[in-house]
mmCIF file of C-alpha atoms and ligand atoms in Angstrom:
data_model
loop_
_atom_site.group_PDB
_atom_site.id
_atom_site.type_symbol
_atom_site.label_atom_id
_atom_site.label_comp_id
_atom_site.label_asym_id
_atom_site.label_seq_id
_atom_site.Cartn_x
_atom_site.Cartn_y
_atom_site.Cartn_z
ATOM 1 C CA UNK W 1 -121.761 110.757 101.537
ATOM 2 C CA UNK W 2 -118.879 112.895 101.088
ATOM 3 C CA UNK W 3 -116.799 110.753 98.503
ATOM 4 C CA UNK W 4 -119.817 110.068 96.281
ATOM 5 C CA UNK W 5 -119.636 112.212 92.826
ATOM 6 C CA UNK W 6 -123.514 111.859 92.580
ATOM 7 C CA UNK W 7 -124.179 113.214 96.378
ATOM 8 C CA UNK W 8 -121.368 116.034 95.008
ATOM 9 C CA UNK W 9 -123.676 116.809 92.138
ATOM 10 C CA UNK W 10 -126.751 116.865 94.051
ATOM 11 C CA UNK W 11 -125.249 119.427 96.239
ATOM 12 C CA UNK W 12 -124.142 121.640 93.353
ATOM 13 C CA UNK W 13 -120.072 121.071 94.212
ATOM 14 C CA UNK W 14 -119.701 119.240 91.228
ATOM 15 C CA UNK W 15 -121.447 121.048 87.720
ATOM 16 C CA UNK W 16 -124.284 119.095 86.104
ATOM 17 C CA UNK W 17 -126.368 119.051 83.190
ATOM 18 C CA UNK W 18 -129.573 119.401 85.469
ATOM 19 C CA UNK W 19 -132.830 117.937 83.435
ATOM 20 C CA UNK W 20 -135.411 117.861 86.459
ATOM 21 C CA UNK W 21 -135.398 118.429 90.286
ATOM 22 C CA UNK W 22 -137.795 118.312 92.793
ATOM 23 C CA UNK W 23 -137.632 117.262 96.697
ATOM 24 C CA UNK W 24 -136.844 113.929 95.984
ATOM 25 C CA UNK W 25 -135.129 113.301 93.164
ATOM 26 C CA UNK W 26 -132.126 115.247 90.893
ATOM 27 C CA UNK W 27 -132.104 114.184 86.940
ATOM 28 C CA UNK W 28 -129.264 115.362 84.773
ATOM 29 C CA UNK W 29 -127.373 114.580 81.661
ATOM 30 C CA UNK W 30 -124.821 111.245 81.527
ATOM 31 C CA UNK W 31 -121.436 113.110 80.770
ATOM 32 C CA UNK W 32 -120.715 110.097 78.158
ATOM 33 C CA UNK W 33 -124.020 110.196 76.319
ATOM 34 C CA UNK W 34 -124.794 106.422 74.874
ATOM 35 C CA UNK W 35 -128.092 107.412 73.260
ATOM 36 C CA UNK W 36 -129.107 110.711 72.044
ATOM 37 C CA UNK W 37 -131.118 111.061 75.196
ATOM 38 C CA UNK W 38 -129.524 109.607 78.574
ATOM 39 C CA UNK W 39 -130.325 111.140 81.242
ATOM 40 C CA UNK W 40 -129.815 109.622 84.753
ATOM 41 C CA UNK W 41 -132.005 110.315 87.646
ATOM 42 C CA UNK W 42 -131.044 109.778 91.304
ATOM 43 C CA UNK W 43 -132.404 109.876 94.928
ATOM 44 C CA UNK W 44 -131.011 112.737 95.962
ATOM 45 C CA UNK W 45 -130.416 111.064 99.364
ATOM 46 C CA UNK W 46 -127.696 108.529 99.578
ATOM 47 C CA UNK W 47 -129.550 106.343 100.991
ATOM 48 C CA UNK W 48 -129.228 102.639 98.176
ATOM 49 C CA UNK W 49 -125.923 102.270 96.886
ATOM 50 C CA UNK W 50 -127.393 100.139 94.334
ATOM 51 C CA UNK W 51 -130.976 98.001 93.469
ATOM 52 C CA UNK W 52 -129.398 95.396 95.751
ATOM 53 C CA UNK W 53 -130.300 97.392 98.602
ATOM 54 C CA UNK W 54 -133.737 97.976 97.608
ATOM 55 C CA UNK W 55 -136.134 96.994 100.213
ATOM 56 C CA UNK W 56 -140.125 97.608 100.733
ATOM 57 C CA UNK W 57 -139.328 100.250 102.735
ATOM 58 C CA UNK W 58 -137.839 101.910 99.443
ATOM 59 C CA UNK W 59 -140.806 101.272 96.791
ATOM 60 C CA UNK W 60 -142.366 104.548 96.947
ATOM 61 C CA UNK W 61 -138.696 106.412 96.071
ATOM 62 C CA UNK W 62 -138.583 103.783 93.410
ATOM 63 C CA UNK W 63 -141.985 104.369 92.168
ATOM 64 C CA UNK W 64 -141.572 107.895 92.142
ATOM 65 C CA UNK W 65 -138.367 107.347 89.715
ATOM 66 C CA UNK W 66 -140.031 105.628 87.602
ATOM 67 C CA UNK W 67 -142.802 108.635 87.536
ATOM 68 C CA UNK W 68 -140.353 111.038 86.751
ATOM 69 C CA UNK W 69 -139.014 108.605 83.858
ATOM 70 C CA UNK W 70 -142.073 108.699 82.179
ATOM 71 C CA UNK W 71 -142.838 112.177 82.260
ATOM 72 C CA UNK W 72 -139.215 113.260 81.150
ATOM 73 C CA UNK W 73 -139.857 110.632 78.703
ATOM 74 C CA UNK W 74 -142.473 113.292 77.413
ATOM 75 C CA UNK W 75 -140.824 116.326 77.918
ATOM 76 C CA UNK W 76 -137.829 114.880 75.590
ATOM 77 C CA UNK W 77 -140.158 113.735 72.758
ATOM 78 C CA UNK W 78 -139.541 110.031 73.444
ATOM 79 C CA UNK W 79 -142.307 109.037 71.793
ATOM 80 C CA UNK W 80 -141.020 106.144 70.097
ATOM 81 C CA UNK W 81 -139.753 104.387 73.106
ATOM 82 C CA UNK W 82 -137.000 104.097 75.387
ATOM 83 C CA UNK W 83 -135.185 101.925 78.123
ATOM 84 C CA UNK W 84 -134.663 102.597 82.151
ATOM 85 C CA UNK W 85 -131.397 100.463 83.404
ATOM 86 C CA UNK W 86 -130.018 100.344 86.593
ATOM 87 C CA UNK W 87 -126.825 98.585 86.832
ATOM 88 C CA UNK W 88 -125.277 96.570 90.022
ATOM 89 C CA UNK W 89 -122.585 95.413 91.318
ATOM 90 C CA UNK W 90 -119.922 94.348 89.184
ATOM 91 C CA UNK W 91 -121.286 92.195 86.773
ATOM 92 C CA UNK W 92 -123.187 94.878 85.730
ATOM 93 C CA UNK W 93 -120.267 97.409 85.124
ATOM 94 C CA UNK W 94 -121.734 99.686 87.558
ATOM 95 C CA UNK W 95 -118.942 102.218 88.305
ATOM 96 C CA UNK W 96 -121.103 105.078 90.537
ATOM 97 C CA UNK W 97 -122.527 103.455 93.815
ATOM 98 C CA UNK W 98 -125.422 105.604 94.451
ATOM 99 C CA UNK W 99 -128.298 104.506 93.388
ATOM 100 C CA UNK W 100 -129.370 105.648 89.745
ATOM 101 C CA UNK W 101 -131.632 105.540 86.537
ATOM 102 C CA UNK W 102 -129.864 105.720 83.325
ATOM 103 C CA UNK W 103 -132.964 107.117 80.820
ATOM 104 C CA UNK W 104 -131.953 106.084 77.055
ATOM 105 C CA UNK W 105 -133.890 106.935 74.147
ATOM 106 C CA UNK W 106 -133.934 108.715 70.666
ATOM 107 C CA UNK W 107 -132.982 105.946 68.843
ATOM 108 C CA UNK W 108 -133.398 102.322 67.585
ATOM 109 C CA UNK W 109 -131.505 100.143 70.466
ATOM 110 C CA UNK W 110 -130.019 97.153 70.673
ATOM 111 C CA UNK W 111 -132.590 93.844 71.411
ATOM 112 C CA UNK W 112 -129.122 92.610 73.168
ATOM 113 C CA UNK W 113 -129.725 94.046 76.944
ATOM 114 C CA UNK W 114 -126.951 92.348 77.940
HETATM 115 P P1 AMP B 201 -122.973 103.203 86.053
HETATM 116 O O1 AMP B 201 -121.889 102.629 85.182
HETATM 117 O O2 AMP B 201 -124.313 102.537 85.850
HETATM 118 O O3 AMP B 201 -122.554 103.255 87.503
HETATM 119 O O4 AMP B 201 -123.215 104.668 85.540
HETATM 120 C C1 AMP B 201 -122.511 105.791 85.976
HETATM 121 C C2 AMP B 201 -122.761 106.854 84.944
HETATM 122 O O5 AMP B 201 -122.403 108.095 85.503
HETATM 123 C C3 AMP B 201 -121.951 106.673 83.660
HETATM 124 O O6 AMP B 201 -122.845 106.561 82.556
HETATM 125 C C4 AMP B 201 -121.113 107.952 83.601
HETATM 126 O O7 AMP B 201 -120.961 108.440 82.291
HETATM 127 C C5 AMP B 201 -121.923 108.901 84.460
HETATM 128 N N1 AMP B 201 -121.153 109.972 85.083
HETATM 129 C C6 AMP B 201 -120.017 109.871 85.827
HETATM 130 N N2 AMP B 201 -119.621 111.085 86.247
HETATM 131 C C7 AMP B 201 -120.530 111.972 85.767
HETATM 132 C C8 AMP B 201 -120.680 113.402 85.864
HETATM 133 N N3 AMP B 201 -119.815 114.163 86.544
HETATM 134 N N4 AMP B 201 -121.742 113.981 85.238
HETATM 135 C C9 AMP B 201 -122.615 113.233 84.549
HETATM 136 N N5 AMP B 201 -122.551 111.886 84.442
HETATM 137 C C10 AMP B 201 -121.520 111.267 85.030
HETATM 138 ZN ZN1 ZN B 202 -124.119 109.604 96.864
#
């Protein structure tokens, strides 16, 4: 989608902190880190704007996230834990509607989620 910053990354027009790629998904550091480690990973298609569009048809992209998650998890010495939020709509602050992973860790976080 040409107005979307994260299809802009994925394409290299915009400069990222790239953490992982691979023919499905693009991972790369959150410009406004919240957590020693956040990393968010994307579909590289636009194809969800958010979880709300998340259908059967999806769970195997999805899946495949989560995957990544867990092996970056590794990578980054996570071993004491971390958190995988997706945020949408607006009650959920999310500002950047293509689909994404925020991967937080390196620290003790808050129990408050919300
Ligand atoms: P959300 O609020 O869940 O939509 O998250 C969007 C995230 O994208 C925020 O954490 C931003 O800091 C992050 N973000 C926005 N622009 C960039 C960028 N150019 N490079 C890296 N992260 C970005
Ligand atoms: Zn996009």
């Amino acid at each position: 989608m040409d107005s979307c910053i994260f299809c802009k990354i994925v394409a290299g027009q915009i400069p990222s902190s790239k953490v992982y790629e691979d023919d499905l998904v693009y991972a790369f550091n959150d410009i406004n880190p919240l957590a020693p480690v956040h990393v968010l990973i994307i579909p590289k298609e636009h194809i969800l704007a958010s979880a709300a569009d998340a259908t059967e048809e999806n769970a195997a992209l999805i899946g495949h996230v989560f995957a990544v998650a867990a092996k970056l998890a590794k990578e980054l010495g996570l071993d004491g834990g971390f958190r995988i939020v997706t945020n949408s709509g607006d009650d959920a602050c999310q500002t950047v509607h293509h689909l994404h992973f925020h991967l937080l860790g390196g620290k003790k976080m808050s129990e408050d989620l919300a």
